[in-house]
mmCIF file of C-alpha atoms in Angstrom:
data_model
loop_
_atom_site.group_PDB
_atom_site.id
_atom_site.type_symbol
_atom_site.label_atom_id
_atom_site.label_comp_id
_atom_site.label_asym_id
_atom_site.label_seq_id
_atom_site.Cartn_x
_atom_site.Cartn_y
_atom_site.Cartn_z
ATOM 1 C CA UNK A 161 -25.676 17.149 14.256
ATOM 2 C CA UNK A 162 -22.385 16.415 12.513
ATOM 3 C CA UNK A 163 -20.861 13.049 12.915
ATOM 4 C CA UNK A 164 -20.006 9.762 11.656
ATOM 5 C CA UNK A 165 -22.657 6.808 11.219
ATOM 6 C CA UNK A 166 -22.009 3.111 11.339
ATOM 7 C CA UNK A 167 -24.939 0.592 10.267
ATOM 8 C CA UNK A 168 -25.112 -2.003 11.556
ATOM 9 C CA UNK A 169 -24.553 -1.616 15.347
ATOM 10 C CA UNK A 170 -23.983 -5.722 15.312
ATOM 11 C CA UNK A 171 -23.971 -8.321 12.282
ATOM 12 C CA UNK A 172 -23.735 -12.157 12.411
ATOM 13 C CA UNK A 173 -22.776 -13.565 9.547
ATOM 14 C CA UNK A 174 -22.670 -17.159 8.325
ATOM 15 C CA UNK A 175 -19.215 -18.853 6.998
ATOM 16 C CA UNK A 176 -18.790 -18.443 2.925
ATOM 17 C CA UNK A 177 -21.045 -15.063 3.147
ATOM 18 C CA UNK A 178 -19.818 -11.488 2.269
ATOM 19 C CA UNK A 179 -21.349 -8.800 4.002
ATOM 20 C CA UNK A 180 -21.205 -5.240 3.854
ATOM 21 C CA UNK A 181 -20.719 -2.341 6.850
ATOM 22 C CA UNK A 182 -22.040 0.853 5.905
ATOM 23 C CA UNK A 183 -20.118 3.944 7.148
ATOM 24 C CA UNK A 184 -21.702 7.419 6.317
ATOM 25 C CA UNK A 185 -20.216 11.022 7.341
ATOM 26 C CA UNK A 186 -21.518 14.260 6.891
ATOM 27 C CA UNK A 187 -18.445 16.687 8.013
ATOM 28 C CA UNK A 188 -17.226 17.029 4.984
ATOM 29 C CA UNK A 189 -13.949 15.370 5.192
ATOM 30 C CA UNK A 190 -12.045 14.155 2.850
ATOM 31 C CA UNK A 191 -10.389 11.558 3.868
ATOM 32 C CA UNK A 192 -11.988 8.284 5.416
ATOM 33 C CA UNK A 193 -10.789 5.175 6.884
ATOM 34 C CA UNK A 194 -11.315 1.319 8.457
ATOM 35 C CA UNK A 195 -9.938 -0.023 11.308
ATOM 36 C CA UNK A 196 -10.610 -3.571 12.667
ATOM 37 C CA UNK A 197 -9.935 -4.009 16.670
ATOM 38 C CA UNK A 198 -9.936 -7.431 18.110
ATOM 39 C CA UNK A 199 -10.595 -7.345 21.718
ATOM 40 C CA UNK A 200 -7.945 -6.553 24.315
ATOM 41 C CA UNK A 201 -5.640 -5.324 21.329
ATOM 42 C CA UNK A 202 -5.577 -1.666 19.596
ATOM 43 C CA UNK A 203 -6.374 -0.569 16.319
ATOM 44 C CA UNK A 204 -5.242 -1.447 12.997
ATOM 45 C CA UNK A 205 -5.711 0.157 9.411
ATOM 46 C CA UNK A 206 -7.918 -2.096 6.955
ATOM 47 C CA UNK A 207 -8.074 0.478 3.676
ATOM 48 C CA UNK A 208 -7.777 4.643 3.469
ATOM 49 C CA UNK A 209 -9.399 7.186 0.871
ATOM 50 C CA UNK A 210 -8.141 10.054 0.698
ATOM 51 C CA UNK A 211 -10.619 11.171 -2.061
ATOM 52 C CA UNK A 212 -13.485 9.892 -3.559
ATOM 53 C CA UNK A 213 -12.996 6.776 -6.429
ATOM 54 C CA UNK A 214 -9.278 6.403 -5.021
ATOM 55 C CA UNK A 215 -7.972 4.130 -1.971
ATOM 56 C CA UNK A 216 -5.154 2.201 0.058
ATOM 57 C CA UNK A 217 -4.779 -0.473 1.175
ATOM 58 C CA UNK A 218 -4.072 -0.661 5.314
ATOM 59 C CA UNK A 219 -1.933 -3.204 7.184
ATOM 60 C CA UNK A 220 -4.621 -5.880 7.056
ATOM 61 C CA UNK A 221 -6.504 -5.719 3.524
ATOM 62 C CA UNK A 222 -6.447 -9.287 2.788
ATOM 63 C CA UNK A 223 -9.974 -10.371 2.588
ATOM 64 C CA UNK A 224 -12.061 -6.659 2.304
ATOM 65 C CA UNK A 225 -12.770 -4.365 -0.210
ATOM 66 C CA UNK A 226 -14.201 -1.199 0.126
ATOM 67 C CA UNK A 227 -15.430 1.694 -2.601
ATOM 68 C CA UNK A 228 -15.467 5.602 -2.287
ATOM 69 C CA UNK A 229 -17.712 6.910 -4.955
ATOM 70 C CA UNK A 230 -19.193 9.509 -2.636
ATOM 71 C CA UNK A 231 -17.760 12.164 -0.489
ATOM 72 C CA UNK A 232 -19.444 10.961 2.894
ATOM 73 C CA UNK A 233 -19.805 7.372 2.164
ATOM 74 C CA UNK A 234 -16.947 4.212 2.606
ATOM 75 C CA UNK A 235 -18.559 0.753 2.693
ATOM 76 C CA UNK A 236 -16.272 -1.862 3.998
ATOM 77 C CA UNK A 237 -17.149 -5.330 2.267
ATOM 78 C CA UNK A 238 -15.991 -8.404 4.555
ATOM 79 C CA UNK A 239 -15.596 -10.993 1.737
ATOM 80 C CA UNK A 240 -15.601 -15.157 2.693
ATOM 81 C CA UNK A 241 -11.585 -14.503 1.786
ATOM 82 C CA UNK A 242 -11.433 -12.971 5.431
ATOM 83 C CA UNK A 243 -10.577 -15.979 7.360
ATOM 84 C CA UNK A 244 -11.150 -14.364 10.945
ATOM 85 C CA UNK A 245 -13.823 -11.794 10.516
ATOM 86 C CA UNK A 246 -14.964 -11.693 14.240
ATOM 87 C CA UNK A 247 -14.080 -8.013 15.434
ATOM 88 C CA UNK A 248 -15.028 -4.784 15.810
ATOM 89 C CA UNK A 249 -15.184 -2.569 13.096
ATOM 90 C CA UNK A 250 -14.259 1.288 13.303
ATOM 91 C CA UNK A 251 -14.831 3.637 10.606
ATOM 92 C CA UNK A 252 -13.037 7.200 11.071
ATOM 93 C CA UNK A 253 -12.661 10.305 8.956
ATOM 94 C CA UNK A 254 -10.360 13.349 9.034
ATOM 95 C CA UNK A 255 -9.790 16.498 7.742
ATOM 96 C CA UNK A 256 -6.288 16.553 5.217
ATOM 97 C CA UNK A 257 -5.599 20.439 6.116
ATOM 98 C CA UNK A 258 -1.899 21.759 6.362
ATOM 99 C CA UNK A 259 -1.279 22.886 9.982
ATOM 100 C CA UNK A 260 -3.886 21.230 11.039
ATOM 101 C CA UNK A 261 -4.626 18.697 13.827
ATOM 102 C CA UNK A 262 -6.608 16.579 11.468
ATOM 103 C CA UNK A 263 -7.251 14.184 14.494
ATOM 104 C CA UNK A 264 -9.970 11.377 13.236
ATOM 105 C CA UNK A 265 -13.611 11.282 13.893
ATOM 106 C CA UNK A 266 -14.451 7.649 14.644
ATOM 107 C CA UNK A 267 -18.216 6.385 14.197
ATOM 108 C CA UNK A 268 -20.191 4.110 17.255
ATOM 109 C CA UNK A 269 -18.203 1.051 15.548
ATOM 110 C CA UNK A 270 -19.978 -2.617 14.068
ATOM 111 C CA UNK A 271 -19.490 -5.737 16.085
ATOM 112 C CA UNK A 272 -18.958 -8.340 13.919
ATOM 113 C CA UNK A 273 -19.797 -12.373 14.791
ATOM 114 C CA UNK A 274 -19.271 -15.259 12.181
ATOM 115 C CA UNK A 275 -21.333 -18.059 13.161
ATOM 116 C CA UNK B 99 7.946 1.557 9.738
ATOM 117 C CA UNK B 100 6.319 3.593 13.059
ATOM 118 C CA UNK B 101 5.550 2.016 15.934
ATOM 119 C CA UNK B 102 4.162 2.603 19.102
ATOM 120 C CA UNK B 103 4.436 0.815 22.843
ATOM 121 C CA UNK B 104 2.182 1.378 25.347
ATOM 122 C CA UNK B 105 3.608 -1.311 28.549
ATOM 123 C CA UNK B 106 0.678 -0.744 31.091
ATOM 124 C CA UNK B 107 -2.087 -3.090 29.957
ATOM 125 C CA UNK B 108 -3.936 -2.143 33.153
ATOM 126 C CA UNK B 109 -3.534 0.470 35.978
ATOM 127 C CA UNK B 110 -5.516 1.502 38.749
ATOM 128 C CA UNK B 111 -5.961 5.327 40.329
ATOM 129 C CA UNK B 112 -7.815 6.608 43.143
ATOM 130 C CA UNK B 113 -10.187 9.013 42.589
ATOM 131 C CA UNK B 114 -9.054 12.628 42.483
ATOM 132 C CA UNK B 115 -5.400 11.639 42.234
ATOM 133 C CA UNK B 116 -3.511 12.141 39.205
ATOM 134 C CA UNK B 117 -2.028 9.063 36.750
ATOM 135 C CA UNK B 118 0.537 8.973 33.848
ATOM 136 C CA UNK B 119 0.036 6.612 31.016
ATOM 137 C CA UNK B 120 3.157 5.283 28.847
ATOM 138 C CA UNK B 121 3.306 5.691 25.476
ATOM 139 C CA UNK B 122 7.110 5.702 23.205
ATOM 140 C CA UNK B 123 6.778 6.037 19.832
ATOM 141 C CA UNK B 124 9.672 4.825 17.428
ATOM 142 C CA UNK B 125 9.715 6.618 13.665
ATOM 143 C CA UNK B 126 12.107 7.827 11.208
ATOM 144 C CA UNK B 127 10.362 10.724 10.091
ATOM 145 C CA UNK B 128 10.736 13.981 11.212
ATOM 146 C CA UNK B 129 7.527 14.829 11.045
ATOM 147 C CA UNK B 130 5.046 13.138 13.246
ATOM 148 C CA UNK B 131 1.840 13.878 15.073
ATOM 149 C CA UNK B 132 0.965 11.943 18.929
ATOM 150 C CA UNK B 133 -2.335 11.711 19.740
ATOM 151 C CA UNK B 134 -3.919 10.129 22.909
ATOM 152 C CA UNK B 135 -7.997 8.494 22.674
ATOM 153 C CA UNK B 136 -10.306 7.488 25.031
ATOM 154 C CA UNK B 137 -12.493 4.316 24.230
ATOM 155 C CA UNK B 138 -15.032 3.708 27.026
ATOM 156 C CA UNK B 139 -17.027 0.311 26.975
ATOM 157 C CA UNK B 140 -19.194 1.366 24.473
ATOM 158 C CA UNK B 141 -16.459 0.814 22.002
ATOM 159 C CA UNK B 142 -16.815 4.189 20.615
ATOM 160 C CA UNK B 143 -13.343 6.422 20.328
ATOM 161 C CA UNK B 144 -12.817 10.012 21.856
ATOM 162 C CA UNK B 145 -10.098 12.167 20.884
ATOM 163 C CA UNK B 146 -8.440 13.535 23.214
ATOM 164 C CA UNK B 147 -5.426 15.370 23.168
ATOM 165 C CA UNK B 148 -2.305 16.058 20.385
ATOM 166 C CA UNK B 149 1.229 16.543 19.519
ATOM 167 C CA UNK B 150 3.367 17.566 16.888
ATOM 168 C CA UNK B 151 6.888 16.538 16.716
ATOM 169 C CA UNK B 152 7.585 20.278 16.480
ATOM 170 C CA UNK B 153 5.658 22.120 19.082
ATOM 171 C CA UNK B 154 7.653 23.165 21.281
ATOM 172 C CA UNK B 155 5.584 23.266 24.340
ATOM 173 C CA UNK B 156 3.584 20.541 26.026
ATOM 174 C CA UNK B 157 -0.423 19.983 25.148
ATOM 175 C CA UNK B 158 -2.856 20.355 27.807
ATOM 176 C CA UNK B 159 -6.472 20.043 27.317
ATOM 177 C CA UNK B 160 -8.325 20.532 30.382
ATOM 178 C CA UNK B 161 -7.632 17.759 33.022
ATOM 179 C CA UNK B 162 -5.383 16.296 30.328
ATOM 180 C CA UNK B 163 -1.623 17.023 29.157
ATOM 181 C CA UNK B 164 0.676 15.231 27.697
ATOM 182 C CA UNK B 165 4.467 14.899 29.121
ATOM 183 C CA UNK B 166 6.579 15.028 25.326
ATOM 184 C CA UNK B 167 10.101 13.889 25.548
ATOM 185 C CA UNK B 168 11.356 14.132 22.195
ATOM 186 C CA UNK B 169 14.704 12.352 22.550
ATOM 187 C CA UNK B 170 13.331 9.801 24.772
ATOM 188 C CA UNK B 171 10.054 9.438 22.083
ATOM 189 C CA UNK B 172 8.194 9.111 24.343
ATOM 190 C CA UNK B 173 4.035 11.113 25.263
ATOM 191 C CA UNK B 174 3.156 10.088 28.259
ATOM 192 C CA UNK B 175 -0.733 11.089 28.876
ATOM 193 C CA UNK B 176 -0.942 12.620 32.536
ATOM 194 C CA UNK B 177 -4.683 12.776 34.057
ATOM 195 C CA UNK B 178 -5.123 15.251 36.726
ATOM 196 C CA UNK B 179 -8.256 14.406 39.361
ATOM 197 C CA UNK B 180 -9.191 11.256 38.023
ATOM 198 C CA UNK B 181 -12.998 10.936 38.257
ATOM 199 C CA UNK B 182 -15.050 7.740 37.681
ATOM 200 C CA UNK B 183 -16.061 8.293 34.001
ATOM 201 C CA UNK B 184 -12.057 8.398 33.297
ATOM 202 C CA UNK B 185 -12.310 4.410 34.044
ATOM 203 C CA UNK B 186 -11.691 2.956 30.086
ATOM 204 C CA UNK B 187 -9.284 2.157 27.383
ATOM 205 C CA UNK B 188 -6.551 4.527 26.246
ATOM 206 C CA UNK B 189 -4.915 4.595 23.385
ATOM 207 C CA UNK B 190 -1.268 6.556 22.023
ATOM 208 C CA UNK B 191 -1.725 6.923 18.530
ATOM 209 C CA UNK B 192 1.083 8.297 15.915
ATOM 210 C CA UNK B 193 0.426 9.788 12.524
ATOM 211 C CA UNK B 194 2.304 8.641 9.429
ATOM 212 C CA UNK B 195 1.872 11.965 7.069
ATOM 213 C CA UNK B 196 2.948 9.868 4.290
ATOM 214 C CA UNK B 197 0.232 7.513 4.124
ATOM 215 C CA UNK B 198 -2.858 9.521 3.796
ATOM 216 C CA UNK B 199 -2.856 10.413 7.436
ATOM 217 C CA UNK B 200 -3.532 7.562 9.080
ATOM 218 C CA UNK B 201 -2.875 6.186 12.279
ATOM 219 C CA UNK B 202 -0.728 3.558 14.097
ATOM 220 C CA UNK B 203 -2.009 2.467 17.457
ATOM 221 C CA UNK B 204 -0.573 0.934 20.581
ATOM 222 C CA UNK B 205 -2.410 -2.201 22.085
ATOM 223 C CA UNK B 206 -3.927 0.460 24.869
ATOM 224 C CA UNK B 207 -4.102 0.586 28.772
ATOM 225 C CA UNK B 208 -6.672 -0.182 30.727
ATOM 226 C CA UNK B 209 -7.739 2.505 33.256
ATOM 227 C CA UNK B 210 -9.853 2.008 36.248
ATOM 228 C CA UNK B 211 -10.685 4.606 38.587
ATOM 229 C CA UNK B 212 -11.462 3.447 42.668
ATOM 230 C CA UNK B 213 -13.696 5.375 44.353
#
């Protein structure tokens, strides 16, 4: 089955610790992305790749990072920087094809809880 | 800078009836793509429906179609026979081809569906 894959489903995480959300797709799209949703609010753009070893940054960047050094992979690292962490965590990818819908994909999504 | 307003936070339907959700989009690009998601309490999001700035008819997908008024910008998502799985978020979502595709959301309404 094609799809996205988000690991894990929920994380807790302790103040001062960086943790990492794993985000794996196997459509063969090029382009990935993160979104962070708070609850009752939409979505917003943490960091885009368009291709592999290249990325933006998003509206909210301050206090991730993220690499792209494979096609179907896009780890999003929450660092201690983040000051409010607590959300939930979409990963997406799309298609970059002229003419083309290239509507997003989005993955089951991590919940995210700093203790 | 896009940005997109949806004003219903919540709205109910009866079942089998049909229901419009708002969405106006502001942008100064000429080029733009709408789309409309579903995100169920599962958290997970399901595309469902899209429009380019130059189509010239309306999208319809199934029980689903979208009511474009360019000069008003605004894609209002119309649901025909609401059933009970319709009852979730919804989000209007625009496009910004300039930035690697990604996607502006609006803060989403909140459908329930009465039996």
């Amino acid at each position: 089955d094609g799809g996205i894959t988000q690991s894990p489903k929920y994380l807790f995480r302790k103040e001062g610790q960086n943790v990492t959300l794993s985000c794996e797709q196997n459509l063969n799209h090029d382009a990935m992305y993160w979104y962070r949703q708070d609850p009752g609010q939409g979505l917003r753009l943490i960091y885009y790749s368009q291709i592999v070893n290249d990325f933006q940054k998003g509206d909210i960047a301050e206090g991730y990072s993220v690499s792209r050094e494979k096609k179907e992979s896009f780890p999003l690292t929450v660092t201690s920087a983040q000051k409010n962490p607590t959300a939930f965590y979409l990963c997406a990818s799309s298609d970059l094809l002229a003419g083309a819908y290239n509507e997003q994909f989005f993955g089951p999504g991590t919940r995210l809880t700093v203790l | 800078a896009q940005k997109i307003t949806q004003t219903q936070p919540g709205m109910f339907v009866q079942e089998k009836e049909a229901v419009t959700l708002d969405c106006t989009y502001d942008t100064s690009d000429p080029s733009y793509g709408l789309f409309w998601y579903k995100q169920p309490s599962s958290g997970e999001m399901i595309f469902l429906i899209y429009q380019g700035s130059y189509d010239q008819q309306n999208a319809t997908e199934g029980r689903y179609s979208l009511n474009f008024q360019k000069a008003r910008k605004s894609a209002n998502l119309v649901i025909s026979a609401s059933q009970l799985g319709d009852s979730a978020m919804y989000f209007c979502a625009m496009r910004d081809p300039n930035a690697g595709n990604m996607l502006t959301f609006g803060g989403g309404t909140r459908l329930m569906v009465k039996p």
